[in-house]
Coordinates of C-alpha atoms in Angstrom, one line a residue:
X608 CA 29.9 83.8 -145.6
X609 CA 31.5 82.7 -142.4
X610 CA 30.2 78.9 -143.4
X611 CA 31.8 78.7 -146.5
X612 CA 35.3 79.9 -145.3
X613 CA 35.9 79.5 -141.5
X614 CA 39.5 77.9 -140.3
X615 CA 42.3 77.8 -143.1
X616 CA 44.3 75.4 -142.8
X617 CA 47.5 74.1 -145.5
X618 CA 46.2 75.7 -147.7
X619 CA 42.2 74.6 -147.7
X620 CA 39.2 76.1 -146.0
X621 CA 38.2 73.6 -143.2
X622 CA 35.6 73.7 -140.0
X623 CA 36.8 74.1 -136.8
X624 CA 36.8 71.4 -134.5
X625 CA 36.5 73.3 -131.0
X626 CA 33.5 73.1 -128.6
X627 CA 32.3 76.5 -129.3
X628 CA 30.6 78.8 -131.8
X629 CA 31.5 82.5 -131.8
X630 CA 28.9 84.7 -132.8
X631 CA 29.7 87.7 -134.7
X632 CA 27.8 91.0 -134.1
X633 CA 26.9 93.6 -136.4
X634 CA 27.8 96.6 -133.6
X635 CA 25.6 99.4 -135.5
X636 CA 22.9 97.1 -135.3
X637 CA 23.6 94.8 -132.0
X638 CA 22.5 91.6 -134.3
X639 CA 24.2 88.9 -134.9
X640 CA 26.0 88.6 -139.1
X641 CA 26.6 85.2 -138.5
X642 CA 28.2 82.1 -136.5
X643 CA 32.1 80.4 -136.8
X644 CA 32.6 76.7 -135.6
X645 CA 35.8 77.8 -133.5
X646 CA 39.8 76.1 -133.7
X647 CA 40.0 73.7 -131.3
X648 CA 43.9 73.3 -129.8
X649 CA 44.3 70.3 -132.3
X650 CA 43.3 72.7 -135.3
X651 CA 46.2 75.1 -133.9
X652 CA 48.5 72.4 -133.8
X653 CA 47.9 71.0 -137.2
X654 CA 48.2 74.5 -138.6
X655 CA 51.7 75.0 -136.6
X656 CA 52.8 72.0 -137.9
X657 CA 51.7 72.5 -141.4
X658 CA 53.5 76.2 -141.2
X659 CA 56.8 74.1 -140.2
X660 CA 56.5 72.0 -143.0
X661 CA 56.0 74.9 -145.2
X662 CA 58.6 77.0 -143.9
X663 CA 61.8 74.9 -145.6
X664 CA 60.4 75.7 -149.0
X665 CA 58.9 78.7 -148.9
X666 CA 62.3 80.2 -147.4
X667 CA 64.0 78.9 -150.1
X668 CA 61.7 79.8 -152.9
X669 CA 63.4 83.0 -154.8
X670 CA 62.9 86.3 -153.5
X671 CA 61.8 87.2 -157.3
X672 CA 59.5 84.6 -157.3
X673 CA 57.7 85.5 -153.7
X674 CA 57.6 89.3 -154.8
X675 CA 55.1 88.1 -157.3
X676 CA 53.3 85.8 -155.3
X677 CA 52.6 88.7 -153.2
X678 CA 51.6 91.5 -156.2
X679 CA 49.4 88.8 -157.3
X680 CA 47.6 88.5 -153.6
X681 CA 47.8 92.4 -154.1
X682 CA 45.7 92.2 -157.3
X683 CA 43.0 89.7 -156.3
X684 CA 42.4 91.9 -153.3
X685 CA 42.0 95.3 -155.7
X686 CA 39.4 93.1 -157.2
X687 CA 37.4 92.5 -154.3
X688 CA 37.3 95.6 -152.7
X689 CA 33.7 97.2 -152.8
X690 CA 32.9 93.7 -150.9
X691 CA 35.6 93.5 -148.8
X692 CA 34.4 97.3 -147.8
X693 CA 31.0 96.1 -147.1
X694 CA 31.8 93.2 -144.6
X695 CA 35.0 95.7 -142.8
X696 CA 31.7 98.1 -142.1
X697 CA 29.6 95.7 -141.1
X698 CA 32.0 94.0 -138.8
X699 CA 33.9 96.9 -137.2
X700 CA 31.2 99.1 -137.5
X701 CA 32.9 101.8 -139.7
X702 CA 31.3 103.8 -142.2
X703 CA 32.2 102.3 -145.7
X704 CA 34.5 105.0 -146.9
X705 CA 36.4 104.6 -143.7
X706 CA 36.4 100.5 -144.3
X707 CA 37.2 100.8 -148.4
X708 CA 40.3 103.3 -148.0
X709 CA 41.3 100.4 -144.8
X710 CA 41.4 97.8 -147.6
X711 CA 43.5 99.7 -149.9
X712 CA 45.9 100.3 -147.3
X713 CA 46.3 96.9 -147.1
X714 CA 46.6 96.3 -150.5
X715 CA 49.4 98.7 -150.5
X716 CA 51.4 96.7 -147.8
X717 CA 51.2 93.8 -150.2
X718 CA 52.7 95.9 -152.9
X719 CA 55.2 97.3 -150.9
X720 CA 56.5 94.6 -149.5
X721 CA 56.5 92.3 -152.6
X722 CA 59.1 95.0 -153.5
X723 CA 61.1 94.5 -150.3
X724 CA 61.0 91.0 -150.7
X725 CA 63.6 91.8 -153.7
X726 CA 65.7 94.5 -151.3
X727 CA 67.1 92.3 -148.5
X728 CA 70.6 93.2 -149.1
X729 CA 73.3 91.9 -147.0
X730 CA 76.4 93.7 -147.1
X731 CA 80.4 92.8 -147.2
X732 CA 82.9 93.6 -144.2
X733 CA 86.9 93.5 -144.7
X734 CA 88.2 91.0 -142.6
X735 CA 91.2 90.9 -140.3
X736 CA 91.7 87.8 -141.6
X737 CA 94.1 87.3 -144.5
X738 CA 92.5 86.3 -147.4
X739 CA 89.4 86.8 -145.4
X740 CA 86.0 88.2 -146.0
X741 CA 83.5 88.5 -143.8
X742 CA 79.3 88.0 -145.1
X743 CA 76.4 89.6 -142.9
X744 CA 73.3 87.9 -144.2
X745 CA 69.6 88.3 -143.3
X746 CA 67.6 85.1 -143.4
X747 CA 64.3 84.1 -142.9
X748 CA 63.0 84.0 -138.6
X749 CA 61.3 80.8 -139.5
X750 CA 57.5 80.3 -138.0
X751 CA 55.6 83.3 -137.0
X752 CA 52.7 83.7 -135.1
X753 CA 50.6 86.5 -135.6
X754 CA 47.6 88.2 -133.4
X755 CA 46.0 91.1 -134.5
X756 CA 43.0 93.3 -132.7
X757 CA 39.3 94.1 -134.1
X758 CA 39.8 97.9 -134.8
X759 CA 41.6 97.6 -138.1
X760 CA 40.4 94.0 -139.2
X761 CA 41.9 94.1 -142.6
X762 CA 45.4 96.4 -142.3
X763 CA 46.7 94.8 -139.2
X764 CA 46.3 91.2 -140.8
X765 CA 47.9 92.9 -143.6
X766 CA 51.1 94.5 -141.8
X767 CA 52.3 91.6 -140.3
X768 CA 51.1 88.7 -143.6
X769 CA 53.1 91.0 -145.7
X770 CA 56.4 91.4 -144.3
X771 CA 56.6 87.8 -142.5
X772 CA 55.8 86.4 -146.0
X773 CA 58.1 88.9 -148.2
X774 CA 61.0 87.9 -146.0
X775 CA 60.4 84.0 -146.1
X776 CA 58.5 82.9 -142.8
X777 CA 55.8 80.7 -142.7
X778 CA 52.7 82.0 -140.5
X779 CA 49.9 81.3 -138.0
X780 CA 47.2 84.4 -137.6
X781 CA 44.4 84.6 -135.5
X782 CA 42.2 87.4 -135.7
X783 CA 40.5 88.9 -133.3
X784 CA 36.6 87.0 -133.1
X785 CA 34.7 89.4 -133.4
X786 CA 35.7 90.4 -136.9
X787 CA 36.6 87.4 -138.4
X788 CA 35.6 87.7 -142.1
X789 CA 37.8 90.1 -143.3
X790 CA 40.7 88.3 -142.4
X791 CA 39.2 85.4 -144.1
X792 CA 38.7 87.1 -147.3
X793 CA 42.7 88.3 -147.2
X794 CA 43.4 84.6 -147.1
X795 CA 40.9 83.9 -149.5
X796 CA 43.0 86.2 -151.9
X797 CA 46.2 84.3 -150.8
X798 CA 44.8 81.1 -151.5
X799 CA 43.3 82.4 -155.3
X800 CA 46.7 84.3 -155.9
X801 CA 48.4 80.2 -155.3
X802 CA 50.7 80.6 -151.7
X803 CA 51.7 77.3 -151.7
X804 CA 49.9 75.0 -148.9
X805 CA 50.8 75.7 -145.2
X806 CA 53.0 79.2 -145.9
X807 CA 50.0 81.3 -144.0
X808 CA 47.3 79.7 -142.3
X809 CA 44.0 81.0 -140.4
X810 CA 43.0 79.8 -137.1
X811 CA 39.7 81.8 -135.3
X812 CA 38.8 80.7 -131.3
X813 CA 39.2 81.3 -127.9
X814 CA 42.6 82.1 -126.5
X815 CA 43.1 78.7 -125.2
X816 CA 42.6 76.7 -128.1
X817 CA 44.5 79.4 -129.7
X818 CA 47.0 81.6 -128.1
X819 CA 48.0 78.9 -125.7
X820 CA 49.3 76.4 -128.2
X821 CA 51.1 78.6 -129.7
X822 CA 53.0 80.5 -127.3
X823 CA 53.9 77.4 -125.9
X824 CA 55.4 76.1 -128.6
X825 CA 59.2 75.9 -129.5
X826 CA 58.4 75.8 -133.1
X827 CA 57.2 80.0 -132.8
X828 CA 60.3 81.7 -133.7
X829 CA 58.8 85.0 -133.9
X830 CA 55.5 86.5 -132.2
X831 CA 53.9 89.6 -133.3
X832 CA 51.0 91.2 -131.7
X833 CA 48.6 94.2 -132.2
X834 CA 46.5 94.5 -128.7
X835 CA 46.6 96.1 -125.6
X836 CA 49.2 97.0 -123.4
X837 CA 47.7 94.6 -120.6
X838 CA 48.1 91.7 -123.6
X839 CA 51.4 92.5 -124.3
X840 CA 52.9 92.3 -120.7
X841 CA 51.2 88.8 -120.6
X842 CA 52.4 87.6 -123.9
X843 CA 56.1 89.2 -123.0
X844 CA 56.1 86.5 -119.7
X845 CA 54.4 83.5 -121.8
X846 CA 57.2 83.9 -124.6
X847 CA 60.4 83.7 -121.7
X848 CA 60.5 79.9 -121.6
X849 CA 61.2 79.5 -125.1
X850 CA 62.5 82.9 -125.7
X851 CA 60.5 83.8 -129.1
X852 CA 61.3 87.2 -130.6
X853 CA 58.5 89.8 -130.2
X854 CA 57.0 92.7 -132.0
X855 CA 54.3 94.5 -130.3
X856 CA 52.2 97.5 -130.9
X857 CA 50.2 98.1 -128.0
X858 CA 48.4 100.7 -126.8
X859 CA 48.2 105.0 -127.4
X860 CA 47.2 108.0 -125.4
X861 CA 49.0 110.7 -127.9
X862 CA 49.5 114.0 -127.1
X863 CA 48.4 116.6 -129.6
X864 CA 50.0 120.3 -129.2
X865 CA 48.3 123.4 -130.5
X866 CA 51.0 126.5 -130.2
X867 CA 49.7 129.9 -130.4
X868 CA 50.9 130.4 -133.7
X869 CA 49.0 127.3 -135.4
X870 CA 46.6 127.5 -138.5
X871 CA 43.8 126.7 -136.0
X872 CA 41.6 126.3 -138.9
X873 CA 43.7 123.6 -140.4
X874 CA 44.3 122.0 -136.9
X875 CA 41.0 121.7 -136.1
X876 CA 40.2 119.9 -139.5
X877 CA 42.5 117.8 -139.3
X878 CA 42.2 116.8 -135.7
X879 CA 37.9 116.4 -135.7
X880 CA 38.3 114.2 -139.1
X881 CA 40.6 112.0 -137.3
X882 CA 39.7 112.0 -133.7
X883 CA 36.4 110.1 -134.5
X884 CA 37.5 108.4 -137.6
X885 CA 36.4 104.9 -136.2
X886 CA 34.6 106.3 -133.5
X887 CA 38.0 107.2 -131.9
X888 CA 38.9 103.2 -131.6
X889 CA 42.2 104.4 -133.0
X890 CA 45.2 103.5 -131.3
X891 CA 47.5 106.7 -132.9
X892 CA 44.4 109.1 -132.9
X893 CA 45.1 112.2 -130.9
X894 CA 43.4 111.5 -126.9
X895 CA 44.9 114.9 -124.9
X896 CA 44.7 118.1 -126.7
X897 CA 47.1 121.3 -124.7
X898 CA 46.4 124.2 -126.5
X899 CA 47.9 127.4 -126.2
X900 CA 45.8 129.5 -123.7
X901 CA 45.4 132.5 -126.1
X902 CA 43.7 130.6 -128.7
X903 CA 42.2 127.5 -126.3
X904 CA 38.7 129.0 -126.5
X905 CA 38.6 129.1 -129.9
X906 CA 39.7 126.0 -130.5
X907 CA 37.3 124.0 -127.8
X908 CA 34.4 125.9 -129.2
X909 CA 35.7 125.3 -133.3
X910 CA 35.5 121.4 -131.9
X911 CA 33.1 121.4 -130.6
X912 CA 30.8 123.0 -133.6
X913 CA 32.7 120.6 -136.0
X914 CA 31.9 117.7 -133.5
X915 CA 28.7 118.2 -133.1
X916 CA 28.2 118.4 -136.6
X917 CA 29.2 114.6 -137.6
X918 CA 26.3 112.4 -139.1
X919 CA 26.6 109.5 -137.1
X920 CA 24.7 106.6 -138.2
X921 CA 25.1 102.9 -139.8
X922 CA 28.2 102.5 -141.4
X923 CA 26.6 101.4 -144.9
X924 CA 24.0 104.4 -144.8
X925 CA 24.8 107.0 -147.5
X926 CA 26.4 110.2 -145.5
X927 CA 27.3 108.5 -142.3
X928 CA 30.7 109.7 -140.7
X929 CA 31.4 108.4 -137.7
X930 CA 29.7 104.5 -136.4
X931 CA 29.1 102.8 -133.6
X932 CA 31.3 101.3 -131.1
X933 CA 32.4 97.8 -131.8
X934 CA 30.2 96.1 -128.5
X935 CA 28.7 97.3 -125.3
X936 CA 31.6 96.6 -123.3
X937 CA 33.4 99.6 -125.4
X938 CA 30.1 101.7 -124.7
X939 CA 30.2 100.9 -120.5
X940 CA 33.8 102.0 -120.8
X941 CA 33.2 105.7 -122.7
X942 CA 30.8 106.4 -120.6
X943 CA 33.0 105.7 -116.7
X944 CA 35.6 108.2 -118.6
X945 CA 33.0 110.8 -118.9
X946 CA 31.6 110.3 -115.4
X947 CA 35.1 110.6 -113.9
X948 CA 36.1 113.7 -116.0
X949 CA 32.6 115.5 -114.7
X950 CA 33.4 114.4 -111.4
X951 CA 37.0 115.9 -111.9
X952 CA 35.6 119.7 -113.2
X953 CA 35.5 118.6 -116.8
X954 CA 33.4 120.8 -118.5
X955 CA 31.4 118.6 -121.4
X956 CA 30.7 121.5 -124.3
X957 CA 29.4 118.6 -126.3
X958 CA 28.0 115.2 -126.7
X959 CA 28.8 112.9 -123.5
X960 CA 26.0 110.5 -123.7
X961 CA 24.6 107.1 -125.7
X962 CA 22.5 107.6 -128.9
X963 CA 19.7 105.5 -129.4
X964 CA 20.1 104.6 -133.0
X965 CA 19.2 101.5 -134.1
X966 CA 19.9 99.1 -132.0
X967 CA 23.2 99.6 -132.1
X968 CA 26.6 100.6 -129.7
X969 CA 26.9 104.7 -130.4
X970 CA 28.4 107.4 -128.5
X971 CA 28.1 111.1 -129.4
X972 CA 31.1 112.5 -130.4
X973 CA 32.0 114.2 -127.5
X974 CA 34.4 117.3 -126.4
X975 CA 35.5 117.6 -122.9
X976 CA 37.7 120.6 -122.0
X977 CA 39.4 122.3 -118.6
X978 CA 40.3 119.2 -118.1
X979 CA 43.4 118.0 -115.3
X980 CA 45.9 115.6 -116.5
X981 CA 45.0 113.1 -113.9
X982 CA 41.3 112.1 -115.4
X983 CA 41.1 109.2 -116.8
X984 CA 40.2 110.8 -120.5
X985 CA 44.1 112.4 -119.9
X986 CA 45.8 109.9 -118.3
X987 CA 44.5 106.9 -120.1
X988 CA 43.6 105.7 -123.5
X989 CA 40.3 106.2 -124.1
X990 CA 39.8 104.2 -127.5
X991 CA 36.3 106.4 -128.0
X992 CA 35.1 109.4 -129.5
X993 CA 36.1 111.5 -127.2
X994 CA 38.5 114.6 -127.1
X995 CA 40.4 115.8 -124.0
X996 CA 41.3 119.7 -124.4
X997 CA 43.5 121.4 -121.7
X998 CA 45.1 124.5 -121.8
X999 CA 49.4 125.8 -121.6
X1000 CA 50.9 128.9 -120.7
X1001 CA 54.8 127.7 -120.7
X1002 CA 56.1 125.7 -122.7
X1003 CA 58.7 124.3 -120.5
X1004 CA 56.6 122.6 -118.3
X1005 CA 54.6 121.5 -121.1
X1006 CA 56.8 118.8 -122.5
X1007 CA 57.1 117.2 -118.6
X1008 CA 53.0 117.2 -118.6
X1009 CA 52.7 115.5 -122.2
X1010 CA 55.6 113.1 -121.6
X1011 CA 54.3 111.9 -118.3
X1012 CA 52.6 108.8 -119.6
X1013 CA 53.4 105.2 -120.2
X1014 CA 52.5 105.3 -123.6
X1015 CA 54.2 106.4 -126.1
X1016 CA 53.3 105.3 -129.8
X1017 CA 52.5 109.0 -131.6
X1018 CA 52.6 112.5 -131.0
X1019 CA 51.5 115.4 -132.7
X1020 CA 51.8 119.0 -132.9
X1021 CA 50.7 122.5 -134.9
X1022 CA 52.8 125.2 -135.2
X1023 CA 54.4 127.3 -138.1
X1024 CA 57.5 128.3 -136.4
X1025 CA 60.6 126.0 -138.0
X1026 CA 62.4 126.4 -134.0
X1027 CA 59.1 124.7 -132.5
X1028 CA 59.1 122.1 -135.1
X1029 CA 62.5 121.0 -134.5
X1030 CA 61.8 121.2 -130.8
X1031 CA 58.7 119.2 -130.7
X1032 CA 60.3 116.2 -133.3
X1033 CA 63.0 116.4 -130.8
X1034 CA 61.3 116.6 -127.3
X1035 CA 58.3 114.4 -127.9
X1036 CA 58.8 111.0 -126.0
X1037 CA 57.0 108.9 -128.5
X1038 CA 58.2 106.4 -131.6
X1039 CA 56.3 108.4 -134.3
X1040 CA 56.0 112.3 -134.4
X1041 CA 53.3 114.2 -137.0
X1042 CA 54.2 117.9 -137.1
X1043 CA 51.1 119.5 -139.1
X1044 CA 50.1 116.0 -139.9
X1045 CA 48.1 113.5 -138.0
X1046 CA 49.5 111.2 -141.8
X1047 CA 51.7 108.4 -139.9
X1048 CA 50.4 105.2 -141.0
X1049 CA 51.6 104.3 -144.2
X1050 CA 53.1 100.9 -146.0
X1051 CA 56.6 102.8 -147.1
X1052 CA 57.3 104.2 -143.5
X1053 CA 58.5 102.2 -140.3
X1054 CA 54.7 102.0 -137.5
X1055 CA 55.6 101.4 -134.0
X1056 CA 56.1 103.3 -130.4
X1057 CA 58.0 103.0 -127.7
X1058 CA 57.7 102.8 -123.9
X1059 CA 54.3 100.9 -122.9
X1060 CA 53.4 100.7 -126.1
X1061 CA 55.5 98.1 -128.0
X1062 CA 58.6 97.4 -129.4
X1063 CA 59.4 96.8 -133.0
X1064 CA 58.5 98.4 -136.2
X1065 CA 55.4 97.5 -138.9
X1066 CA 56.1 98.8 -143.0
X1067 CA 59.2 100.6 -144.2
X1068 CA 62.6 98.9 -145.0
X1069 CA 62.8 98.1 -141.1
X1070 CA 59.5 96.2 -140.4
X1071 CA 61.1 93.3 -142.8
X1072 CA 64.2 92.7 -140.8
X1073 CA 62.1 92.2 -137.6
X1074 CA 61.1 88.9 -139.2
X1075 CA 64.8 88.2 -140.2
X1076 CA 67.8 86.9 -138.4
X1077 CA 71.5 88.7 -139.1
X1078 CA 74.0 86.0 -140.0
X1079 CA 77.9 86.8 -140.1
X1080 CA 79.8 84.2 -142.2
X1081 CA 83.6 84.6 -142.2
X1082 CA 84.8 82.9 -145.1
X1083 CA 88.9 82.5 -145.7
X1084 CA 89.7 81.1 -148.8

């Protein structure tokens, strides 16, 4: 597969022209799917360049007419999708359910924003002026690049294609490398669905064939990143000299709050289905669990029962809920956050070491409770299947222990009291709040945190003005 797509470039599938190969690994298997001549720089540059070219018509084509460019992207994709499933598991590792209902996520942010694409309304402003009248506009950013992280390989791609198209920019993505072929079969869809030549292109490689060109160049108007908190600092300092907007999402650590009046039934449903949905490799899933101390037993022994009860296995075996890891490195890091939270007086109730299953990067799903804030499963993000449970008595000094992080991208808590609801939406320090919900991520809503963990918004009517600028145009006539 990887051989007859690789680099896209204007609008064709090329090879790369780098020095390397990148090697893609099955992670549930630790062998390798297949091999990617990697972008040199000079691809990169081509591929700016071709974007630039692109960017003066595609900003002018009709709004109309891009809204169905993008439904028909939207419908090549729908048919697709059992094999687009198959290579998101194989790649990331997830079990195929988990990969197919990814890829009609992403098929929904191509609906939704080929709708948006027809809803960029300006508005008119009485002027001071005598037979004056004042225009605010929203045009096009002009050439976006776009980075996106190997956990989601197929929705992040999506979130930022989408809305930079819909609006009128011109793009650049590179992928993460290690799942590389999902992105490539998006593009193939934009290439059967007839984007003209140049509007989005597909560069996979190293970050200094890759990333460095294009932060470096004045041509970027707009950068927009899915990664790490770490990556986002960097790319914050590499973007001053030429002063490119940013959108980031970066990292998570949410909080999840169980009050003594939750369905704990519910909660724990809800929050064992999602806290190892892709092994935990989640970036909104819930990390630090407070619960109430008159119903914290129960709930660290009902997760622990649901936890242990997971079928973890290949993600294309029939059954399997939660995979592997997505590469060693992931697996050396779970397991230093287990061995500091046993050296800190966590008490493991279940899971907390490797499974030897196939060759492959697995991790129990593991519950750790009686845990203080200051181990690294608390403090940190742990990007693993792993759940931190601690316990509350007052709920003042709550909010100062679950708002004492750097990150803040989501937030969640149970409770059926309507005073607590309105309390937590408004005393959670975080850019997205579920209340009874863990349901955040969604084409029609804005996806984005604040603090440590980014700036700027992904879906919803206000992830398409971040690739816009606001024109005012006093006209006096």
């Amino acid at each position: 597969m990887y051989d007859n797509f690789g680099q896209f470039i204007n609008g064709e599938w090329c090879t790369g022209r780098g020095t390397e190969r990148i090697t893609v690994i099955d992670p549930g298997k630790g062998c390798e799917l297949g091999q990617i001549k990697a972008a040199s720089a000079v691809d990169t540059l081509v591929a700016l360049d071709c974007a630039d070219r692109a960017f003066p018509g595609w900003k002018n084509t009709p709004a109309w007419q891009r809204a169905d460019l993008l439904q028909a992207v939207a419908r090549a994709m729908v048919a697709i999708t059992q094999e687009a499933a198959v290579m998101v598991s194989k790649e990331s590792g997830k079990p195929l359910a988990q990969a197919k209902r990814e890829w009609e996520l992403s098929v929904d942010q191509f609906i939704w924003h080929a709708e948006e694409a027809r809803r960029i309304y300006g508005r008119i402003v009485e002027s001071r002026v005598p037979a004056g009248r004042c225009e605010v506009l929203h045009e096009p950013i002009g050439v976006v690049a776009a980075f996106t992280a190997w956990n989601f390989p197929v929705v992040l791609v999506a979130r930022k294609l989408a809305p930079a198209l819909a609006a009128g920019c011109t793009v650049v993505l590179r992928p993460s490398s290690e799942v590389p072929g999902s992105a490539m079969l998006i593009f193939e869809c934009l290439r059967q669905a007839g984007l003209p030549a140049g509007v989005a292109n597909l560069v996979v490689g190293p970050t200094a064939t890759t990333y460095g060109p294009l932060m470096s160049s004045p041509t970027v108007r707009k950068v927009s990143l899915t990664g790490s908190t770490q990556i986002g600092r960097q790319m914050i300092r590499d973007s001053a000299s030429t002063i490119k907007r940013l959108s980031m999402e970066l990292g998570g650590n949410a909080p999840v709050v169980i009050f003594n009046d939750a369905d704990i039934d519910k909660a724990l449903d809800l929050s064992v289905a999602t806290k190892f949905a892709n092994s935990g490799q989640v970036c909104v899933t819930g990390d630090r669990f407070y619960v109430h101390e008159h119903c914290y037993q129960a709930f660290v022994e009902g997760f622990a029962r649901r936890a242990s009860q997971l079928n973890v296995g290949y993600g294309l075996d029939e059954g399997t809920t939660m995979g592997p890891l997505i590469n060693m490195k992931r697996l050396h890091a779970i397991e230093d956050i287990v061995t500091d939270a046993r050296a800190k007086g966590g008490r493991v109730v279940t899971g907390g070491h490797r499974l030897e299953l196939g060759g492959g990067y697995f991790y129990a799903p593991t519950v750790i409770a009686d845990l203080p804030d200051d181990a690294l499963a608390m403090a940190e993000e742990n990007f693993g299947p792993i759940a931190a449970i601690t316990s509350f008595s007052d709920s003042e000094a709550l909010w100062d222990r679950v708002n004492n992080s750097n990150f803040a991208l989501s937030a969640y808590a149970f409770t059926r009291d309507p005073a607590r609801i309105r309390e937590a939406v408004s005393r959670f320090e975080s850019g997205m709040v579920g209340i009874n919900s863990y349901a955040l991520a969604a084409a029609e809503v804005p996806f984005g945190g604040i603090k440590a963990s980014g700036m700027g918004r992904e879906g919803g009517s206000e992830g398409i003005h971040d690739y816009m600028n606001t024109k005012l145009a006093q006209i006096v006539v």
